[in-house]
Coordinates of C-alpha atoms and ligand atoms in Angstrom, one line a residue:
X7 CA -6.7 -88.7 19.5
X8 CA -3.3 -87.6 18.2
X9 CA -1.9 -89.4 15.1
X10 CA 1.6 -90.6 14.9
X11 CA 3.5 -90.1 11.7
X12 CA 6.4 -92.1 10.5
X13 CA 8.5 -90.9 7.6
X14 CA 11.1 -92.7 5.5
X15 CA 13.4 -90.7 3.2
X16 CA 15.1 -91.8 0.0
X17 CA 17.2 -89.9 -2.6
X18 CA 19.3 -86.7 -2.3
X19 CA 19.8 -84.3 0.5
X20 CA 17.0 -82.1 -0.8
X21 CA 14.7 -84.9 0.1
X22 CA 16.2 -85.0 3.6
X23 CA 15.6 -81.3 3.9
X24 CA 12.1 -81.7 2.6
X25 CA 11.2 -84.4 5.1
X26 CA 12.2 -82.0 7.8
X27 CA 9.9 -79.4 6.3
X28 CA 7.1 -82.0 6.1
X29 CA 7.7 -82.8 9.8
X30 CA 7.6 -79.1 10.6
X31 CA 4.2 -78.7 8.8
X32 CA 2.7 -81.8 10.5
X33 CA 3.9 -80.8 14.0
X34 CA 2.3 -77.4 13.4
X35 CA -1.0 -79.2 12.7
X36 CA -0.8 -81.3 15.9
X37 CA 0.7 -84.5 14.6
X38 CA 3.4 -86.4 16.5
X39 CA 6.5 -87.8 14.8
X40 CA 7.5 -91.4 15.6
X41 CA 10.6 -93.3 14.7
X42 CA 8.9 -96.6 15.2
X43 CA 6.9 -97.7 12.2
X44 CA 4.9 -100.2 14.3
X45 CA 3.6 -97.3 16.4
X46 CA 2.5 -95.2 13.3
X47 CA -1.0 -94.3 12.2
X48 CA 0.4 -92.6 9.1
X49 CA 3.4 -94.0 7.1
X50 CA 5.0 -91.6 4.6
X51 CA 7.7 -92.3 2.0
X52 CA 9.6 -89.4 0.6
X53 CA 10.8 -90.9 -2.7
X54 CA 13.4 -90.6 -5.5
X55 CA 13.1 -91.2 -9.2
X56 CA 16.6 -90.4 -10.4
X57 CA 17.5 -93.9 -11.5
X58 CA 15.4 -97.0 -12.2
X59 CA 16.9 -98.9 -9.2
X60 CA 16.0 -96.1 -6.9
X61 CA 12.3 -96.6 -7.8
X62 CA 12.6 -100.4 -7.7
X63 CA 13.8 -100.2 -4.1
X64 CA 10.9 -98.0 -3.1
X65 CA 8.4 -100.4 -4.8
X66 CA 10.0 -103.2 -2.8
X67 CA 9.5 -101.3 0.4
X68 CA 5.9 -100.5 -0.5
X69 CA 5.4 -104.2 -0.6
X70 CA 6.4 -104.5 3.0
X71 CA 3.8 -101.8 4.0
X72 CA 1.1 -104.1 2.5
X73 CA 1.6 -106.5 5.4
X74 CA 1.6 -103.7 7.9
X75 CA -1.7 -102.5 6.4
X76 CA -3.3 -106.0 6.6
X77 CA -2.7 -105.9 10.4
X78 CA -3.9 -102.3 10.8
X79 CA -6.7 -101.5 8.3
X80 CA -6.9 -97.8 9.1
X81 CA -3.2 -97.2 8.5
X82 CA -2.7 -94.3 6.0
X83 CA 0.2 -94.7 3.5
X84 CA 1.5 -91.7 1.6
X85 CA 4.0 -91.3 -1.2
X86 CA 5.8 -87.9 -1.3
X87 CA 8.6 -86.5 -3.4
X88 CA 9.8 -87.2 -6.9
X89 CA 8.1 -90.5 -7.6
X90 CA 4.8 -88.9 -6.6
X91 CA 5.3 -86.3 -9.3
X92 CA 6.5 -88.8 -12.0
X93 CA 4.0 -91.6 -11.4
X94 CA 1.0 -89.7 -10.0
X95 CA -2.3 -91.6 -10.4
X96 CA -0.6 -94.9 -11.3
X97 CA 0.6 -95.1 -7.7
X98 CA -2.9 -95.0 -6.3
X99 CA -4.5 -97.1 -9.0
X100 CA -1.9 -99.8 -9.4
X101 CA -0.6 -100.1 -5.9
X102 CA -3.8 -100.2 -3.9
X103 CA -2.1 -99.7 -0.6
X104 CA -1.3 -96.0 -1.3
X105 CA -3.8 -93.5 0.1
X106 CA -1.9 -90.2 -0.6
X107 CA 0.3 -89.1 -3.5
X108 CA 1.7 -85.6 -2.9
X109 CA 4.5 -83.9 -4.9
X110 CA 7.3 -81.6 -3.6
X111 CA 5.4 -78.3 -4.1
X112 CA 2.1 -79.4 -2.3
X113 CA 3.4 -80.3 1.2
X114 CA 1.3 -77.6 2.8
X115 CA -1.8 -79.6 2.0
X116 CA -0.5 -82.7 3.7
X117 CA -2.4 -82.3 7.0
X118 CA -5.7 -81.9 5.1
X119 CA -4.9 -84.9 2.9
X120 CA -4.1 -87.1 5.9
X121 CA -7.4 -86.2 7.7
X122 CA -9.3 -87.0 4.5
X123 CA -7.4 -90.3 4.1
X124 CA -8.3 -91.2 7.7
X125 CA -11.9 -91.1 6.6
X126 CA -11.1 -93.5 3.8
X127 CA -10.7 -91.2 0.8
X128 CA -7.7 -91.1 -1.4
X129 CA -5.9 -87.8 -2.3
X130 CA -3.6 -86.7 -5.0
X131 CA -1.7 -83.3 -5.1
X132 CA 0.9 -83.1 -7.7
X133 CA 0.8 -79.5 -9.0
X134 CA 4.2 -77.9 -9.4
X135 CA 4.6 -74.3 -8.4
X136 CA 6.7 -71.4 -9.8
X137 CA 6.8 -69.7 -6.4
X138 CA 6.6 -72.1 -3.5
X139 CA 9.7 -72.0 -1.4
X140 CA 8.2 -72.8 2.1
X141 CA 10.1 -69.7 3.4
X142 CA 7.8 -69.3 6.4
X143 CA 8.0 -73.0 7.6
X144 CA 10.5 -73.9 10.3
X145 CA 11.8 -77.4 9.5
X146 CA 11.7 -79.9 12.4
X147 CA 15.3 -80.8 13.2
X148 CA 16.7 -82.9 16.0
X149 CA 19.7 -81.5 17.9
X150 CA 23.0 -82.2 16.3
X151 CA 26.0 -80.7 14.6
X152 CA 25.1 -80.7 11.0
X153 CA 22.0 -79.3 9.2
X154 CA 20.8 -79.1 5.6
X155 CA 19.1 -75.9 4.3
X156 CA 17.4 -75.7 1.0
X157 CA 18.1 -72.4 -0.6
X158 CA 16.3 -73.0 -3.8
X159 CA 14.0 -75.5 -5.4
X160 CA 13.6 -76.9 -8.9
X161 CA 15.9 -77.0 -11.9
X162 CA 15.9 -75.3 -15.3
X163 CA 19.0 -77.0 -16.8
X164 CA 17.3 -79.9 -18.5
X165 CA 20.3 -82.2 -18.8
X166 CA 18.9 -84.7 -21.2
X167 CA 19.2 -87.7 -18.9
X168 CA 17.6 -86.2 -15.8
X169 CA 14.1 -86.3 -14.3
X170 CA 14.6 -83.5 -11.8
X171 CA 13.3 -80.6 -13.9
X172 CA 10.1 -82.7 -14.4
X173 CA 9.7 -83.8 -10.8
X174 CA 10.8 -80.6 -9.1
X175 CA 9.6 -78.0 -11.5
X176 CA 11.0 -74.6 -12.3
X177 CA 13.9 -73.0 -10.5
X178 CA 13.1 -70.5 -7.7
X179 CA 15.2 -69.1 -4.8
X180 CA 14.3 -68.5 -1.2
X181 CA 14.7 -65.1 0.4
X182 CA 18.2 -64.5 1.7
X183 CA 16.9 -63.1 5.0
X184 CA 14.9 -66.2 5.7
X185 CA 18.0 -68.4 5.0
X186 CA 20.2 -66.3 7.2
X187 CA 17.6 -66.4 10.0
X188 CA 17.6 -70.2 9.8
X189 CA 21.4 -70.2 10.2
X190 CA 21.0 -67.9 13.2
X191 CA 18.6 -70.4 14.8
X192 CA 21.0 -73.2 14.2
X193 CA 23.8 -71.1 15.7
X194 CA 21.8 -70.6 18.9
X195 CA 21.3 -74.4 19.0
X196 CA 25.1 -74.8 18.7
X197 CA 25.1 -76.5 15.3
X198 CA 28.5 -76.5 13.7
X199 CA 27.9 -77.2 10.1
X200 CA 25.4 -76.0 7.5
X201 CA 25.1 -77.3 3.9
X202 CA 23.2 -75.0 1.6
X203 CA 21.3 -77.0 -1.0
X204 CA 20.0 -76.6 -4.5
X205 CA 20.2 -78.5 -7.7
X206 CA 22.3 -75.7 -9.1
X207 CA 23.1 -73.2 -6.4
X208 CA 25.1 -71.0 -8.8
X209 CA 21.9 -69.7 -10.3
X210 CA 20.6 -68.6 -6.8
X211 CA 19.1 -65.1 -7.1
X212 CA 17.2 -63.0 -4.5
X213 CA 16.8 -59.4 -5.8
X214 CA 20.4 -58.3 -6.4
X215 CA 21.9 -61.0 -4.2
X216 CA 23.5 -63.9 -5.9
X217 CA 24.9 -67.1 -4.4
X218 CA 28.2 -65.6 -3.5
X219 CA 26.3 -62.9 -1.5
X220 CA 24.3 -65.6 0.2
X221 CA 27.4 -67.6 1.1
X222 CA 29.0 -64.6 2.6
X223 CA 25.9 -63.7 4.6
X224 CA 25.6 -67.3 5.9
X225 CA 29.3 -67.5 6.8
X226 CA 29.1 -64.2 8.7
X227 CA 26.4 -65.4 11.1
X228 CA 28.8 -67.5 13.3
X229 CA 32.5 -68.2 12.7
X230 CA 32.1 -71.5 14.4
X231 CA 29.7 -72.8 11.8
X232 CA 31.3 -74.3 8.7
X233 CA 29.4 -73.6 5.5
X234 CA 29.2 -76.2 2.8
X235 CA 27.1 -76.1 -0.4
X236 CA 26.0 -78.4 -3.2
X237 CA 25.6 -78.6 -6.2
X238 CA 27.5 -76.2 -8.5
X239 CA 26.9 -76.5 -12.2
X240 CA 30.2 -76.0 -14.1
X241 CA 28.5 -73.6 -16.6
X242 CA 27.9 -70.7 -14.2
X243 CA 30.4 -70.9 -11.4
X244 CA 31.5 -67.3 -11.1
X245 CA 34.9 -65.8 -10.1
X246 CA 33.0 -63.9 -7.4
X247 CA 32.0 -67.2 -5.8
X248 CA 35.5 -68.5 -5.9
X249 CA 36.9 -65.3 -4.2
X250 CA 34.1 -65.5 -1.6
X251 CA 35.1 -69.1 -0.7
X252 CA 38.7 -68.0 -0.4
X253 CA 37.8 -65.0 1.7
X254 CA 35.8 -66.7 4.5
X255 CA 37.8 -69.3 6.6
X256 CA 34.5 -71.0 7.6
X257 CA 33.4 -71.7 4.0
X258 CA 34.8 -75.1 3.2
X259 CA 37.4 -75.3 0.5
X260 CA 35.5 -78.0 -1.3
X261 CA 33.5 -77.9 -4.5
X262 CA 31.2 -80.6 -5.8
X263 CA 31.5 -80.0 -9.5
X264 CA 29.8 -82.8 -11.5
X265 CA 31.6 -83.4 -14.8
X266 CA 29.3 -86.4 -15.9
X267 CA 31.6 -87.3 -18.9
X268 CA 35.0 -86.5 -20.3
X269 CA 33.9 -86.4 -23.9
X270 CA 32.7 -83.2 -25.5
X271 CA 30.5 -85.2 -27.9
X272 CA 28.7 -86.9 -25.0
X273 CA 28.5 -83.6 -22.9
X274 CA 26.8 -82.0 -25.8
X275 CA 24.3 -84.9 -26.1
X276 CA 23.7 -84.5 -22.4
X277 CA 23.0 -80.8 -22.8
X278 CA 25.6 -80.0 -20.1
X279 CA 26.4 -76.7 -21.9
X280 CA 30.1 -76.7 -21.2
X281 CA 33.2 -78.3 -22.8
X282 CA 35.9 -80.3 -21.1
X283 CA 38.3 -77.4 -21.9
X284 CA 36.0 -75.0 -20.1
X285 CA 35.7 -77.4 -17.2
X286 CA 39.4 -77.9 -16.7
X287 CA 40.1 -74.2 -16.9
X288 CA 37.6 -73.7 -14.2
X289 CA 39.3 -76.2 -12.0
X290 CA 42.7 -74.5 -12.6
X291 CA 41.2 -71.1 -11.8
X292 CA 39.6 -72.4 -8.6
X293 CA 43.0 -73.9 -7.5
X294 CA 44.7 -70.5 -8.0
X295 CA 42.1 -68.5 -6.2
X296 CA 41.4 -71.0 -3.3
X297 CA 44.6 -72.5 -2.0
X298 CA 44.1 -76.2 -1.0
X299 CA 40.7 -76.4 -2.7
X300 CA 39.5 -79.9 -3.5
X301 CA 36.8 -81.3 -5.7
X302 CA 34.3 -84.1 -6.0
X303 CA 32.2 -85.0 -9.0
X304 CA 29.4 -87.1 -10.5
X305 CA 30.1 -89.4 -13.4
X306 CA 27.6 -91.3 -15.6
X307 CA 28.9 -94.3 -17.5
X308 CA 27.2 -95.7 -20.6
X309 CA 25.2 -92.7 -21.8
X310 CA 23.5 -93.4 -25.2
X311 CA 26.1 -93.8 -28.0
X312 CA 29.1 -93.6 -25.5
X313 CA 32.1 -95.3 -27.2
X314 CA 35.1 -96.9 -25.7
X315 CA 37.1 -93.7 -26.7
X316 CA 34.5 -91.5 -24.9
X317 CA 34.9 -93.7 -21.8
X318 CA 38.8 -93.3 -22.0
X319 CA 38.3 -89.5 -22.1
X320 CA 36.3 -89.7 -18.8
X321 CA 39.1 -91.7 -17.2
X322 CA 41.6 -89.1 -18.5
X323 CA 39.7 -86.2 -16.9
X324 CA 39.6 -88.1 -13.6
X325 CA 43.4 -88.5 -13.8
X326 CA 43.9 -84.8 -14.6
X327 CA 41.6 -83.4 -11.9
X328 CA 42.4 -85.9 -9.2
X329 CA 39.0 -85.7 -7.5
X330 CA 38.8 -86.2 -3.7
X331 CA 35.7 -88.2 -4.2
X332 CA 33.2 -89.2 -6.9
X333 CA 29.6 -90.4 -7.1
X334 CA 29.6 -92.8 -10.0
X335 CA 26.5 -94.2 -11.8
X336 CA 25.5 -96.4 -14.6
X337 CA 23.2 -94.6 -17.1
X338 CA 19.6 -95.3 -16.4
X339 CA 17.1 -94.4 -19.1
X340 CA 14.2 -92.4 -17.7
X341 CA 10.9 -92.1 -19.6
X342 CA 10.0 -88.6 -20.5
X343 CA 13.6 -87.3 -20.8
X344 CA 15.2 -86.4 -24.1
X345 CA 17.9 -89.0 -23.7
X346 CA 15.2 -91.7 -23.4
X347 CA 14.5 -91.1 -27.1
X348 CA 18.1 -91.6 -28.0
X349 CA 17.8 -95.3 -27.1
X350 CA 19.8 -97.1 -24.4
X351 CA 22.3 -98.7 -26.7
X352 CA 25.3 -99.4 -24.5
X353 CA 24.9 -103.0 -23.4
X354 CA 24.5 -103.6 -19.6
X355 CA 27.7 -105.6 -19.3
X356 CA 29.7 -102.9 -21.1
X357 CA 28.2 -100.3 -18.7
X358 CA 29.1 -102.4 -15.7
X359 CA 32.7 -102.9 -16.9
X360 CA 33.2 -99.2 -17.6
X361 CA 31.7 -98.2 -14.3
X362 CA 34.0 -100.7 -12.5
X363 CA 37.1 -99.1 -14.3
X364 CA 35.9 -95.7 -13.1
X365 CA 35.4 -96.8 -9.6
X366 CA 38.8 -98.5 -9.5
X367 CA 40.6 -95.5 -10.8
X368 CA 38.8 -93.2 -8.3
X369 CA 39.8 -95.6 -5.4
X370 CA 43.4 -95.4 -6.5
X371 CA 43.3 -91.6 -6.8
X372 CA 41.7 -91.2 -3.4
X373 CA 44.3 -93.4 -1.8
X374 CA 47.2 -91.5 -3.4
X375 CA 45.7 -88.1 -2.4
X376 CA 45.3 -89.2 1.2
X377 CA 48.9 -90.6 1.3
X378 CA 50.1 -87.1 0.2
X379 CA 48.4 -85.7 3.4
X380 CA 50.6 -87.7 5.7
X381 CA 52.8 -85.3 7.7
X382 CA 50.4 -82.4 7.0
X383 CA 48.2 -80.4 9.3
X384 CA 44.4 -80.3 9.1
X385 CA 41.6 -78.8 11.2
X386 CA 38.8 -81.2 12.0
X387 CA 35.4 -80.8 13.5
X388 CA 35.0 -83.5 16.1
X389 CA 31.8 -85.4 15.6
X390 CA 32.0 -87.9 18.5
X391 CA 33.7 -91.2 19.3
X392 CA 34.8 -93.3 16.4
X393 CA 32.3 -96.0 15.3
X394 CA 35.0 -98.6 15.4
X395 CA 36.6 -97.9 18.8
X396 CA 35.7 -96.0 22.0
X397 CA 39.4 -95.1 22.3
X398 CA 39.3 -92.8 19.3
X399 CA 37.4 -89.7 18.2
X400 CA 36.2 -89.2 14.7
X401 CA 35.9 -85.9 12.8
X402 CA 35.9 -84.4 9.4
X403 CA 38.3 -82.1 7.6
X404 CA 37.3 -79.0 5.6
X405 CA 37.4 -81.2 2.5
X406 CA 35.0 -83.7 4.1
X407 CA 37.4 -86.5 4.8
X408 CA 36.9 -88.6 7.9
X409 CA 39.8 -88.3 10.4
X410 CA 40.4 -90.5 13.5
X411 CA 42.4 -89.2 16.5
X412 CA 43.1 -90.7 19.9
X413 CA 40.5 -90.0 22.6
X414 CA 41.3 -86.9 24.7
X415 CA 39.3 -85.9 27.8
X416 CA 39.7 -82.2 27.0
X417 CA 38.0 -82.5 23.6
X418 CA 34.2 -82.5 23.2
X419 CA 31.9 -83.2 20.3
X420 CA 31.6 -80.0 18.3
X421 CA 35.2 -78.8 19.0
X422 CA 37.6 -77.9 16.3
X423 CA 41.0 -79.4 16.6
X424 CA 44.2 -79.0 14.7
X425 CA 45.7 -82.4 13.9
X426 CA 48.8 -83.8 12.2
X427 CA 48.1 -86.7 9.9
X428 CA 50.3 -89.7 10.5
X429 CA 48.6 -92.4 8.4
X430 CA 46.0 -92.7 5.7
X431 CA 43.9 -95.2 3.7
X432 CA 41.7 -94.5 0.7
X433 CA 38.8 -93.6 3.0
X434 CA 40.2 -92.5 6.3
X435 CA 42.9 -90.3 7.8
X436 CA 44.6 -90.9 11.1
X437 CA 46.2 -88.2 13.1
X438 CA 47.6 -86.8 16.4
X439 CA 46.0 -83.8 18.1
X440 CA 48.1 -80.6 18.1
X441 CA 45.7 -78.2 19.7
X442 CA 42.0 -77.2 20.3
X443 CA 41.0 -74.2 18.2
X444 CA 38.9 -71.4 19.5
X445 CA 37.0 -70.9 16.2
X446 CA 35.0 -68.0 17.5
X447 CA 38.2 -66.0 18.3
X448 CA 40.7 -67.0 15.6
X449 CA 38.5 -68.4 12.8
X450 CA 39.2 -71.7 11.1
X451 CA 42.0 -70.7 8.7
X452 CA 45.0 -73.1 8.9
X453 CA 47.3 -70.1 8.8
X454 CA 45.5 -68.1 11.5
Ligands
LIG26 N1 21.7 -81.1 -9.7 C1 22.8 -81.9 -9.4 C2 22.5 -83.4 -9.0 C3 21.5 -84.1 -9.8 S1 21.2 -85.8 -9.5 C4 23.7 -81.8 -10.6 O1 23.4 -81.4 -11.6 O2 24.9 -82.2 -10.4 C5 22.8 -86.4 -9.0 C6 23.5 -87.2 -10.1 O3 22.7 -88.3 -10.5 C7 23.8 -86.4 -11.4 O4 24.8 -85.5 -11.2 C8 24.0 -87.5 -12.3 O5 25.4 -87.9 -12.3 C9 23.2 -88.7 -11.8 N2 22.1 -89.0 -12.6 C10 21.0 -88.2 -12.9 N3 20.2 -88.8 -13.8 C11 20.7 -90.0 -14.1 C12 20.4 -91.1 -14.9 N4 19.3 -91.0 -15.7 N5 21.2 -92.2 -14.9 C13 22.3 -92.2 -14.2 N6 22.7 -91.2 -13.4 C14 21.9 -90.1 -13.3
LIG27 FE1 19.4 -82.8 -13.3 FE2 21.1 -81.4 -14.8 FE3 19.3 -80.2 -13.2 FE4 21.4 -81.5 -12.1 S1 21.5 -79.6 -13.4 S2 19.2 -81.6 -11.5 S3 21.6 -83.2 -13.5 S4 18.8 -81.4 -15.0
LIG28 FE1 16.0 -88.1 -6.4 FE2 14.3 -86.2 -6.7 FE3 16.6 -85.8 -5.4 S1 14.8 -87.6 -8.2 S2 17.9 -87.2 -6.4 S3 15.0 -87.1 -4.8 S4 15.6 -84.4 -6.7

């Protein structure tokens, strides 16, 4: 009998990509993938440890599985991903419903672990590897427009607040050829957007090829495929990378460049290895080299010892850079990290208040930036009919903003169209269609 596997994914895009790898591995071993948990013989959760509340949510969900298991005693429950690495044995011992605990570098063993678990034995595989990149595994992806590709694994930066270097192990890059081949396969399946993923893509290295070389190679596969990437660490973003983004029309003019804090004192305690002056210079340089570039960021509020003055400096950086978007978090102390030992001394209500000020400011900036686009032209990739109304199409700009245009019979999902923005809110642009663009012929440059 064939077993049906159901998988639920939490955390960052790397986990989304890993779940596709896991499904690829399981399909190769004869398992079926199901989207219906009630139809599953094996239930897997690909988990995230980045903040306390991420783990709490997953524990809550595990509680639900308990009921499922009561009704179906041979159901196999497995924990994958970052929590598997961080909590290991505790998960099997404390939460009796878990049969398999398997970390990010041991997914090849999953079929074996499942068959052992079906016979009633528990399995733990949490070794981290210096070399595993799953280069030879073809991830299982449904048809669509957008795909994630992991280009490297692990992280060597050791920011003092972060669990990732512990849960994902040392940094290692995939072979450039295998990544380019994956983009080719996606091109044949008519995908239109690929996001290259790594915790710090700027340190990608395969032989003599750095990340700029990889981006150029990926962008050369198919002019109709937009290339995005995340995340860039501000310490080692090279000029060569900026020139490469500028050179290829199908590499999006959009850089996610997490600043974390506006205070040099806090940045140093975070081990971020750059100063705000360096960061702002980088932003200026990127603006000069890549016309129309925009930025998004990550910000942590309430890091240990953060004062009100430090907080004001963060707000000031936000005003200076004018990010298109920001992911904003309250500091969450994680056992085993260096910052954990610094104490968690900013009171919860102060963290909440500061975070709210950060969110409010970003909202205001996003709305102002979007207003400035009214009257301008943008190219969008049409993703389908708008969620709110069948009379409109929704797409995304180069800088990842959602844009809504009136329905037009000539336009299909996956087309690129030039639009003129006529209205904007903080989250959405509205526009009129000017023309459909033949991206294969003319490329995606606005000036083409
Ligand atoms: N490698 C990427 C992303 C890491 S995780 C990078 O360096 O940017 C995504 C974001 O989660 C981080 O940028 C940080 O802002 C946030 N984060 C990580 N650990 C955290 C913690 N302990 N508390 C609050 N936010 C955290
Ligand atoms: Fe975590 Fe820093 Fe690595 Fe990002 S660069 S994953 S924040 S240690
Ligand atoms: Fe979470 Fe692990 Fe990603 S901790 S953010 S799933 S790398």
